[in-house]
Amino acid sequence: MVAECLTPLLEMRGIAKAFPGVQALKNVDLTLNEGEVLALLGENGAGKSTLIKVLSGAHRPDSGTICVKGESVEIRRPMDAERHGIAVIYQEFNLIPALSVVDNVCLGNERRSRGLFIDRAAQVAMVEALLERIGVELDPHALVSTLTVAQQQVVEIVKALSREASILVMDEPSAALSHKEVDRMFAVVDELTSQGMGVIYISHRLEEIDRLADRVSILRDGEHVATEAAKTLERDRLIELMVGRKLENEFPARDTAIGEVRLAVRDLKRNEALDPVSFDVCRGEVLGLTGLVGAGRTELARAIFGADPRVGGEIQLDGKSLKLRSPREAIAAGICLLTEDRKAQGLVLGLSVRENFGLPNLDQFSRGGLINRAQESTAFDQYVDRFSIKIPHAEQGAGLLSGGNQQKVVLAKWLFRNAEVLIFDEPTRGIDVGAKYEIYQLINQLAGEGKAVIVISSELPEVIGMCDRILVMREGAIRGELTDIEGVSQEEILRIAMGED
Amino acid sequence: MNKLTQMMQWKAVRQVIEPFIGLFVVLGFFAVSDVSHILFTGSTWNLLLVQTVVVALGAMGMTMVIISGGIDLSAGSVVALSSVVGAKCILLGVPFPLVILCCVLVGGLTGAINGALIAGLRIVPFIVTLGMMGIARGVAKWIANNQTVNYTAKYGNEHPVRSILERTDFRHFFPLPPGVWLTAFLAIVMILVMRRSVFGRHVFALGSNEDTARLCGIRVQWKKMAIYAIAGLFFGLAGLMQLSRLNLGDPTASVGLELEIIAAVVIGGASLSGGSGSILGSMIGALIIVVLKLGSTLKGWENHIQEIIIGVVIIFAVCVDRFRHSGLLKRSRD
């Protein structure tokens, strides 16, 4: 087959890739022009990652052609992709924490003097020039381990630039950034595109697409569904294209009467330097806890859960004072924490999904120290049905699931405990629209059962759409409470979160 | 659904079969060689099993430790210490059942100290057990006054400790000495513990992701303490077997035994980064090492050749395992 290529920066045509048992990509086309941002959208498992891995040389396609600047190229290895000016910034950065910015940028691509020694001066000059080019201030000698996530991202971008990349792929670049940092990242992306770079931008946050993207390509079940100009694409239509059906509303309605106080936190202090924290959560209430990244939301949740030490304060459940010194005691008291980082803290990836489900519930599935597997399987199967978890079988390794399904397994294992207080830390991070909706429904259902629910989230539309009341945190303490949820605006929350009140 | 259960059954069958493949390969090699008529006799297999006992018992404890994400380098020294303590007890006229108890408890005590330091002070297992390796060896030499503790002069060859691992019939497979039966029984118990018990599940969870395990309400530090203490009990029991086999307590014996035990566990499919491994695999691993040794001896290969062969087998086993795993991972999408 003779590849016929036009003149866009990048053209992928008829890409197909099968894994044993799954056709991950079916005849996918993708075009990227110079100086544009192309948003690549799709639910988890739609094939975005596979497509990117084909482009970066991590996977070899079964068929299809790739053209860069009108020339047909073959990408067999990551090195080939680099040679053709393709750079990918994954969610997990490829940086070495113990090395400096300069050393990371130049790793494997060192400037040498006399063929043997590293030309440090030349390297530093190059990195400084590149930082200036994208308009970011950063000390080239700083160790990467001392940088914020946003700064590390800049290092990745500089690394791509230093290898003369003309095509930049960014996989969920905003997932771990605060609002301000996202704005700065957008400015960098604007700068790059104005210099002629083409950017493929993957994100689950639809509002970012509106702001950044020129065109949108949507994948569903490994197929290319549509590519449209971002300007003319309505939000509802976009979601419909991704999910393949119409979602009535982004946030399901909840109709639950809010009752008496269930969880009461009084003067909780994680350390002496911080202001004490007090708040209540009531029966049937969904309380939102928001703030910028680093405001101390996760830390507060961990302190309540007994995972981190605290120096003072009291936690009451239904009027009874609890002394929680470990997660074990919190679980026994009826408090559950669904952690933000599913892979590092939510699941044991080496165990099967059934075993993960059973882990906090073994007291119920065992007698005399021996596990009753039949009981465990039966209980798990019920939850698989209830949450429509998509797994081939219960012995599937937890590491092989998509983000949404991983989150559902985490949910299942905690819900089985029938806890009274549930703390969700970023429950929808990295989860596609369809699964998000299901998780919202579940939160509503829990509130309806009379539980007290706390939702920690950075996504303001989610907090406003889902919660009865919002607490805004800054510098480890609660700085504002918003009770009139109907009239709350994102700007109002942000002002409190950033301390501009 | 039918296909699914078939798949799961096949997976279960594979889990049981896989560790045996390596053993069959090794046996196959000797089967086609000129020593097969000696190797494949009941009497030789009787000897093989007797020789596997010490490594196999050690491997039971070590498998648990390695699955939990740790390592225990003190195993060899603890075996020596336990055998010296046992021999001293016999000389002091301690009754037979108490001798057994002393050996096992000495191991358990060193293990508990290891566990307390690892869990309590959060020192990495490699360092703690490296220290214990020296300490246990030193204490053994101290107790034994730097010489072997020989009780045969006082009791002759008739002491009941000897009968634990004594071969009585040199021509047939049966009868097997009680030590072999005990080892087989304990292996079955440990397989059940690791696969079916709450404790076993916690060990796997701990080795695979300690953070998550803690957040699931598992008492991580207590579990670690228990794991090293139980492993110590196994090393102590292995020391008793050593005592029975050598008929004396030798403080300088079993040097490097810990590495042989770790090798058995690794050949059996465990990962040194924790979270995977199996008792059955480790038992087969122990058997592979002993078969290789005995087979090499029968072939008249010298000691250094044996060492090279075992080294190659360890690396080869891990390569095969890695290859298998990377194949599995490739099947995942996104």
PDB file of N, CA and C in Angstrom, chain B residues 106-182:
ATOM      1  N   VAL B 106      14.379 -20.769  70.150  1.00  0.00           N
ATOM      2  CA  VAL B 106      15.555 -19.928  69.898  1.00  0.00           C
ATOM      3  C   VAL B 106      15.393 -19.220  68.558  1.00  0.00           C
ATOM      4  N   GLY B 107      14.943 -19.991  67.552  1.00  0.00           N
ATOM      5  CA  GLY B 107      14.690 -19.381  66.244  1.00  0.00           C
ATOM      6  C   GLY B 107      13.616 -18.313  66.337  1.00  0.00           C
ATOM      7  N   GLY B 108      12.522 -18.668  67.036  1.00  0.00           N
ATOM      8  CA  GLY B 108      11.419 -17.724  67.169  1.00  0.00           C
ATOM      9  C   GLY B 108      11.853 -16.442  67.854  1.00  0.00           C
ATOM     10  N   LEU B 109      12.734 -16.589  68.844  1.00  0.00           N
ATOM     11  CA  LEU B 109      13.195 -15.410  69.584  1.00  0.00           C
ATOM     12  C   LEU B 109      14.011 -14.476  68.684  1.00  0.00           C
ATOM     13  N   THR B 110      14.961 -15.056  67.937  1.00  0.00           N
ATOM     14  CA  THR B 110      15.749 -14.194  67.039  1.00  0.00           C
ATOM     15  C   THR B 110      14.837 -13.529  66.010  1.00  0.00           C
ATOM     16  N   GLY B 111      13.858 -14.298  65.519  1.00  0.00           N
ATOM     17  CA  GLY B 111      12.920 -13.736  64.554  1.00  0.00           C
ATOM     18  C   GLY B 111      12.115 -12.600  65.157  1.00  0.00           C
ATOM     19  N   ALA B 112      11.692 -12.786  66.421  1.00  0.00           N
ATOM     20  CA  ALA B 112      10.900 -11.749  67.081  1.00  0.00           C
ATOM     21  C   ALA B 112      11.729 -10.483  67.261  1.00  0.00           C
ATOM     22  N   ILE B 113      13.021 -10.667  67.562  1.00  0.00           N
ATOM     23  CA  ILE B 113      13.894  -9.486  67.696  1.00  0.00           C
ATOM     24  C   ILE B 113      14.012  -8.777  66.340  1.00  0.00           C
ATOM     25  N   ASN B 114      14.260  -9.572  65.299  1.00  0.00           N
ATOM     26  CA  ASN B 114      14.280  -8.991  63.945  1.00  0.00           C
ATOM     27  C   ASN B 114      13.019  -8.189  63.689  1.00  0.00           C
ATOM     28  N   GLY B 115      11.875  -8.832  63.935  1.00  0.00           N
ATOM     29  CA  GLY B 115      10.583  -8.207  63.651  1.00  0.00           C
ATOM     30  C   GLY B 115      10.378  -6.936  64.464  1.00  0.00           C
ATOM     31  N   ALA B 116      10.775  -6.985  65.737  1.00  0.00           N
ATOM     32  CA  ALA B 116      10.586  -5.818  66.601  1.00  0.00           C
ATOM     33  C   ALA B 116      11.393  -4.639  66.086  1.00  0.00           C
ATOM     34  N   LEU B 117      12.634  -4.920  65.652  1.00  0.00           N
ATOM     35  CA  LEU B 117      13.485  -3.832  65.153  1.00  0.00           C
ATOM     36  C   LEU B 117      12.940  -3.283  63.831  1.00  0.00           C
ATOM     37  N   ILE B 118      12.491  -4.203  62.970  1.00  0.00           N
ATOM     38  CA  ILE B 118      11.993  -3.773  61.658  1.00  0.00           C
ATOM     39  C   ILE B 118      10.700  -2.984  61.809  1.00  0.00           C
ATOM     40  N   ALA B 119       9.795  -3.499  62.646  1.00  0.00           N
ATOM     41  CA  ALA B 119       8.492  -2.839  62.788  1.00  0.00           C
ATOM     42  C   ALA B 119       8.571  -1.641  63.721  1.00  0.00           C
ATOM     43  N   GLY B 120       9.296  -1.807  64.827  1.00  0.00           N
ATOM     44  CA  GLY B 120       9.309  -0.767  65.843  1.00  0.00           C
ATOM     45  C   GLY B 120      10.170   0.422  65.469  1.00  0.00           C
ATOM     46  N   LEU B 121      11.376   0.148  64.996  1.00  0.00           N
ATOM     47  CA  LEU B 121      12.285   1.247  64.676  1.00  0.00           C
ATOM     48  C   LEU B 121      12.277   1.591  63.187  1.00  0.00           C
ATOM     49  N   ARG B 122      11.497   0.838  62.422  1.00  0.00           N
ATOM     50  CA  ARG B 122      11.403   1.070  60.966  1.00  0.00           C
ATOM     51  C   ARG B 122      12.774   1.037  60.289  1.00  0.00           C
ATOM     52  N   ILE B 123      13.597   0.083  60.678  1.00  0.00           N
ATOM     53  CA  ILE B 123      14.870  -0.104  59.979  1.00  0.00           C
ATOM     54  C   ILE B 123      14.618  -1.120  58.869  1.00  0.00           C
ATOM     55  N   VAL B 124      15.302  -0.958  57.738  1.00  0.00           N
ATOM     56  CA  VAL B 124      15.031  -1.880  56.640  1.00  0.00           C
ATOM     57  C   VAL B 124      15.458  -3.297  57.001  1.00  0.00           C
ATOM     58  N   PRO B 125      14.680  -4.294  56.570  1.00  0.00           N
ATOM     59  CA  PRO B 125      14.943  -5.691  56.934  1.00  0.00           C
ATOM     60  C   PRO B 125      16.342  -6.156  56.554  1.00  0.00           C
ATOM     61  N   PHE B 126      16.838  -5.678  55.416  1.00  0.00           N
ATOM     62  CA  PHE B 126      18.167  -6.114  54.970  1.00  0.00           C
ATOM     63  C   PHE B 126      19.210  -5.829  56.051  1.00  0.00           C
ATOM     64  N   ILE B 127      19.174  -4.617  56.603  1.00  0.00           N
ATOM     65  CA  ILE B 127      20.176  -4.208  57.598  1.00  0.00           C
ATOM     66  C   ILE B 127      19.973  -4.968  58.911  1.00  0.00           C
ATOM     67  N   VAL B 128      18.738  -4.999  59.385  1.00  0.00           N
ATOM     68  CA  VAL B 128      18.465  -5.666  60.665  1.00  0.00           C
ATOM     69  C   VAL B 128      18.907  -7.121  60.615  1.00  0.00           C
ATOM     70  N   THR B 129      18.527  -7.818  59.551  1.00  0.00           N
ATOM     71  CA  THR B 129      18.833  -9.254  59.511  1.00  0.00           C
ATOM     72  C   THR B 129      20.294  -9.502  59.171  1.00  0.00           C
ATOM     73  N   LEU B 130      20.919  -8.522  58.495  1.00  0.00           N
ATOM     74  CA  LEU B 130      22.368  -8.627  58.277  1.00  0.00           C
ATOM     75  C   LEU B 130      23.083  -8.585  59.626  1.00  0.00           C
ATOM     76  N   GLY B 131      22.614  -7.671  60.480  1.00  0.00           N
ATOM     77  CA  GLY B 131      23.170  -7.593  61.822  1.00  0.00           C
ATOM     78  C   GLY B 131      22.915  -8.877  62.597  1.00  0.00           C
ATOM     79  N   MET B 132      21.680  -9.368  62.518  1.00  0.00           N
ATOM     80  CA  MET B 132      21.324 -10.579  63.245  1.00  0.00           C
ATOM     81  C   MET B 132      22.111 -11.780  62.737  1.00  0.00           C
ATOM     82  N   MET B 133      22.448 -11.763  61.459  1.00  0.00           N
ATOM     83  CA  MET B 133      23.257 -12.828  60.879  1.00  0.00           C
ATOM     84  C   MET B 133      24.581 -12.933  61.635  1.00  0.00           C
ATOM     85  N   GLY B 134      25.216 -11.785  61.885  1.00  0.00           N
ATOM     86  CA  GLY B 134      26.473 -11.776  62.639  1.00  0.00           C
ATOM     87  C   GLY B 134      26.257 -12.131  64.099  1.00  0.00           C
ATOM     88  N   ILE B 135      25.211 -11.541  64.684  1.00  0.00           N
ATOM     89  CA  ILE B 135      24.962 -11.757  66.113  1.00  0.00           C
ATOM     90  C   ILE B 135      24.687 -13.238  66.398  1.00  0.00           C
ATOM     91  N   ALA B 136      23.780 -13.833  65.636  1.00  0.00           N
ATOM     92  CA  ALA B 136      23.403 -15.232  65.883  1.00  0.00           C
ATOM     93  C   ALA B 136      24.601 -16.152  65.701  1.00  0.00           C
ATOM     94  N   ARG B 137      25.399 -15.860  64.662  1.00  0.00           N
ATOM     95  CA  ARG B 137      26.584 -16.685  64.428  1.00  0.00           C
ATOM     96  C   ARG B 137      27.553 -16.560  65.601  1.00  0.00           C
ATOM     97  N   GLY B 138      27.758 -15.331  66.054  1.00  0.00           N
ATOM     98  CA  GLY B 138      28.675 -15.092  67.171  1.00  0.00           C
ATOM     99  C   GLY B 138      28.208 -15.781  68.436  1.00  0.00           C
ATOM    100  N   VAL B 139      26.916 -15.654  68.733  1.00  0.00           N
ATOM    101  CA  VAL B 139      26.371 -16.278  69.938  1.00  0.00           C
ATOM    102  C   VAL B 139      26.530 -17.796  69.853  1.00  0.00           C
ATOM    103  N   ALA B 140      26.287 -18.342  68.666  1.00  0.00           N
ATOM    104  CA  ALA B 140      26.419 -19.798  68.484  1.00  0.00           C
ATOM    105  C   ALA B 140      27.843 -20.237  68.813  1.00  0.00           C
ATOM    106  N   LYS B 141      28.818 -19.497  68.297  1.00  0.00           N
ATOM    107  CA  LYS B 141      30.226 -19.853  68.537  1.00  0.00           C
ATOM    108  C   LYS B 141      30.571 -19.704  70.019  1.00  0.00           C
ATOM    109  N   TRP B 142      30.009 -18.675  70.621  1.00  0.00           N
ATOM    110  CA  TRP B 142      30.247 -18.396  72.035  1.00  0.00           C
ATOM    111  C   TRP B 142      29.729 -19.556  72.903  1.00  0.00           C
ATOM    112  N   ILE B 143      28.464 -19.901  72.661  1.00  0.00           N
ATOM    113  CA  ILE B 143      27.863 -20.993  73.431  1.00  0.00           C
ATOM    114  C   ILE B 143      28.662 -22.281  73.235  1.00  0.00           C
ATOM    115  N   ALA B 144      29.110 -22.498  71.996  1.00  0.00           N
ATOM    116  CA  ALA B 144      29.788 -23.757  71.675  1.00  0.00           C
ATOM    117  C   ALA B 144      31.276 -23.705  71.970  1.00  0.00           C
ATOM    118  N   ASN B 145      31.748 -22.576  72.515  1.00  0.00           N
ATOM    119  CA  ASN B 145      33.168 -22.435  72.776  1.00  0.00           C
ATOM    120  C   ASN B 145      34.016 -22.626  71.531  1.00  0.00           C
ATOM    121  N   ASN B 146      33.504 -22.146  70.417  1.00  0.00           N
ATOM    122  CA  ASN B 146      34.228 -22.214  69.153  1.00  0.00           C
ATOM    123  C   ASN B 146      34.547 -23.628  68.668  1.00  0.00           C
ATOM    124  N   GLN B 147      33.810 -24.600  69.162  1.00  0.00           N
ATOM    125  CA  GLN B 147      34.027 -25.949  68.614  1.00  0.00           C
ATOM    126  C   GLN B 147      32.679 -26.645  68.440  1.00  0.00           C
ATOM    127  N   THR B 148      32.690 -27.766  67.793  1.00  0.00           N
ATOM    128  CA  THR B 148      31.436 -28.473  67.611  1.00  0.00           C
ATOM    129  C   THR B 148      30.990 -29.054  68.951  1.00  0.00           C
ATOM    130  N   VAL B 149      29.659 -29.068  69.143  1.00  0.00           N
ATOM    131  CA  VAL B 149      29.115 -29.623  70.392  1.00  0.00           C
ATOM    132  C   VAL B 149      28.716 -31.071  70.112  1.00  0.00           C
ATOM    133  N   ASN B 150      29.498 -31.976  70.632  1.00  0.00           N
ATOM    134  CA  ASN B 150      29.312 -33.383  70.314  1.00  0.00           C
ATOM    135  C   ASN B 150      28.717 -34.118  71.509  1.00  0.00           C
ATOM    136  N   TYR B 151      27.531 -34.660  71.313  1.00  0.00           N
ATOM    137  CA  TYR B 151      26.909 -35.355  72.435  1.00  0.00           C
ATOM    138  C   TYR B 151      26.966 -36.868  72.267  1.00  0.00           C
ATOM    139  N   THR B 152      27.514 -37.323  71.138  1.00  0.00           N
ATOM    140  CA  THR B 152      27.533 -38.778  70.899  1.00  0.00           C
ATOM    141  C   THR B 152      28.444 -39.500  71.878  1.00  0.00           C
ATOM    142  N   ALA B 153      29.494 -38.800  72.367  1.00  0.00           N
ATOM    143  CA  ALA B 153      30.389 -39.433  73.338  1.00  0.00           C
ATOM    144  C   ALA B 153      29.611 -39.825  74.590  1.00  0.00           C
ATOM    145  N   LYS B 154      28.634 -38.958  74.948  1.00  0.00           N
ATOM    146  CA  LYS B 154      27.886 -39.190  76.173  1.00  0.00           C
ATOM    147  C   LYS B 154      26.707 -40.131  75.936  1.00  0.00           C
ATOM    148  N   TYR B 155      26.007 -39.923  74.791  1.00  0.00           N
ATOM    149  CA  TYR B 155      24.765 -40.679  74.567  1.00  0.00           C
ATOM    150  C   TYR B 155      24.877 -41.700  73.437  1.00  0.00           C
ATOM    151  N   GLY B 156      26.014 -41.750  72.758  1.00  0.00           N
ATOM    152  CA  GLY B 156      26.128 -42.649  71.630  1.00  0.00           C
ATOM    153  C   GLY B 156      25.243 -42.176  70.503  1.00  0.00           C
ATOM    154  N   ASN B 157      24.921 -43.088  69.572  1.00  0.00           N
ATOM    155  CA  ASN B 157      24.107 -42.708  68.423  1.00  0.00           C
ATOM    156  C   ASN B 157      22.631 -42.944  68.671  1.00  0.00           C
ATOM    157  N   GLU B 158      22.286 -43.203  69.923  1.00  0.00           N
ATOM    158  CA  GLU B 158      20.931 -43.658  70.191  1.00  0.00           C
ATOM    159  C   GLU B 158      19.975 -42.561  70.633  1.00  0.00           C
ATOM    160  N   HIS B 159      20.480 -41.327  70.761  1.00  0.00           N
ATOM    161  CA  HIS B 159      19.593 -40.261  71.245  1.00  0.00           C
ATOM    162  C   HIS B 159      18.419 -40.055  70.289  1.00  0.00           C
ATOM    163  N   PRO B 160      17.194 -39.866  70.848  1.00  0.00           N
ATOM    164  CA  PRO B 160      16.008 -39.746  69.987  1.00  0.00           C
ATOM    165  C   PRO B 160      16.085 -38.597  68.976  1.00  0.00           C
ATOM    166  N   VAL B 161      16.889 -37.561  69.239  1.00  0.00           N
ATOM    167  CA  VAL B 161      17.011 -36.470  68.270  1.00  0.00           C
ATOM    168  C   VAL B 161      17.491 -37.015  66.930  1.00  0.00           C
ATOM    169  N   ARG B 162      18.379 -37.985  67.003  1.00  0.00           N
ATOM    170  CA  ARG B 162      18.927 -38.546  65.785  1.00  0.00           C
ATOM    171  C   ARG B 162      17.842 -39.175  64.912  1.00  0.00           C
ATOM    172  N   SER B 163      16.847 -39.750  65.580  1.00  0.00           N
ATOM    173  CA  SER B 163      15.839 -40.508  64.818  1.00  0.00           C
ATOM    174  C   SER B 163      14.944 -39.599  63.972  1.00  0.00           C
ATOM    175  N   ILE B 164      14.959 -38.304  64.254  1.00  0.00           N
ATOM    176  CA  ILE B 164      14.058 -37.407  63.515  1.00  0.00           C
ATOM    177  C   ILE B 164      14.322 -37.458  62.020  1.00  0.00           C
ATOM    178  N   LEU B 165      15.610 -37.465  61.673  1.00  0.00           N
ATOM    179  CA  LEU B 165      15.941 -37.420  60.247  1.00  0.00           C
ATOM    180  C   LEU B 165      16.852 -38.586  59.845  1.00  0.00           C
ATOM    181  N   GLU B 166      16.759 -39.672  60.628  1.00  0.00           N
ATOM    182  CA  GLU B 166      17.654 -40.792  60.354  1.00  0.00           C
ATOM    183  C   GLU B 166      17.078 -41.701  59.278  1.00  0.00           C
ATOM    184  N   ARG B 167      17.934 -42.100  58.348  1.00  0.00           N
ATOM    185  CA  ARG B 167      17.480 -43.034  57.314  1.00  0.00           C
ATOM    186  C   ARG B 167      17.716 -44.445  57.845  1.00  0.00           C
ATOM    187  N   THR B 168      16.655 -45.236  57.850  1.00  0.00           N
ATOM    188  CA  THR B 168      16.778 -46.561  58.428  1.00  0.00           C
ATOM    189  C   THR B 168      16.926 -47.654  57.377  1.00  0.00           C
ATOM    190  N   ASP B 169      16.375 -47.403  56.201  1.00  0.00           N
ATOM    191  CA  ASP B 169      16.438 -48.402  55.133  1.00  0.00           C
ATOM    192  C   ASP B 169      17.106 -47.761  53.925  1.00  0.00           C
ATOM    193  N   PHE B 170      18.260 -48.244  53.545  1.00  0.00           N
ATOM    194  CA  PHE B 170      19.005 -47.598  52.472  1.00  0.00           C
ATOM    195  C   PHE B 170      18.682 -48.158  51.098  1.00  0.00           C
ATOM    196  N   ARG B 171      17.674 -49.056  51.011  1.00  0.00           N
ATOM    197  CA  ARG B 171      17.387 -49.658  49.715  1.00  0.00           C
ATOM    198  C   ARG B 171      16.041 -49.236  49.140  1.00  0.00           C
ATOM    199  N   HIS B 172      15.159 -48.735  49.987  1.00  0.00           N
ATOM    200  CA  HIS B 172      13.814 -48.419  49.505  1.00  0.00           C
ATOM    201  C   HIS B 172      13.449 -46.983  49.804  1.00  0.00           C
ATOM    202  N   PHE B 173      12.358 -46.530  49.135  1.00  0.00           N
ATOM    203  CA  PHE B 173      11.875 -45.170  49.344  1.00  0.00           C
ATOM    204  C   PHE B 173      11.275 -45.043  50.748  1.00  0.00           C
ATOM    205  N   PHE B 174      10.391 -45.977  51.083  1.00  0.00           N
ATOM    206  CA  PHE B 174       9.812 -45.983  52.426  1.00  0.00           C
ATOM    207  C   PHE B 174      10.616 -46.901  53.319  1.00  0.00           C
ATOM    208  N   PRO B 175      10.662 -46.722  54.614  1.00  0.00           N
ATOM    209  CA  PRO B 175      10.008 -45.641  55.357  1.00  0.00           C
ATOM    210  C   PRO B 175      10.794 -44.340  55.274  1.00  0.00           C
ATOM    211  N   LEU B 176      10.037 -43.216  55.227  1.00  0.00           N
ATOM    212  CA  LEU B 176      10.680 -41.912  55.299  1.00  0.00           C
ATOM    213  C   LEU B 176      10.802 -41.512  56.759  1.00  0.00           C
ATOM    214  N   PRO B 177      11.886 -40.854  57.128  1.00  0.00           N
ATOM    215  CA  PRO B 177      12.036 -40.415  58.516  1.00  0.00           C
ATOM    216  C   PRO B 177      10.953 -39.405  58.913  1.00  0.00           C
ATOM    217  N   PRO B 178      10.619 -39.346  60.205  1.00  0.00           N
ATOM    218  CA  PRO B 178       9.529 -38.463  60.650  1.00  0.00           C
ATOM    219  C   PRO B 178       9.745 -37.007  60.263  1.00  0.00           C
ATOM    220  N   GLY B 179      11.011 -36.554  60.176  1.00  0.00           N
ATOM    221  CA  GLY B 179      11.288 -35.174  59.815  1.00  0.00           C
ATOM    222  C   GLY B 179      10.744 -34.813  58.442  1.00  0.00           C
ATOM    223  N   VAL B 180      10.816 -35.780  57.501  1.00  0.00           N
ATOM    224  CA  VAL B 180      10.311 -35.538  56.145  1.00  0.00           C
ATOM    225  C   VAL B 180       8.797 -35.401  56.176  1.00  0.00           C
ATOM    226  N   TRP B 181       8.158 -36.284  56.923  1.00  0.00           N
ATOM    227  CA  TRP B 181       6.689 -36.202  57.032  1.00  0.00           C
ATOM    228  C   TRP B 181       6.272 -34.886  57.651  1.00  0.00           C
ATOM    229  N   LEU B 182       6.997 -34.495  58.701  1.00  0.00           N
ATOM    230  CA  LEU B 182       6.661 -33.240  59.378  1.00  0.00           C
ATOM    231  C   LEU B 182       6.791 -32.061  58.402  1.00  0.00           C
TER     232      LEU B 182
END
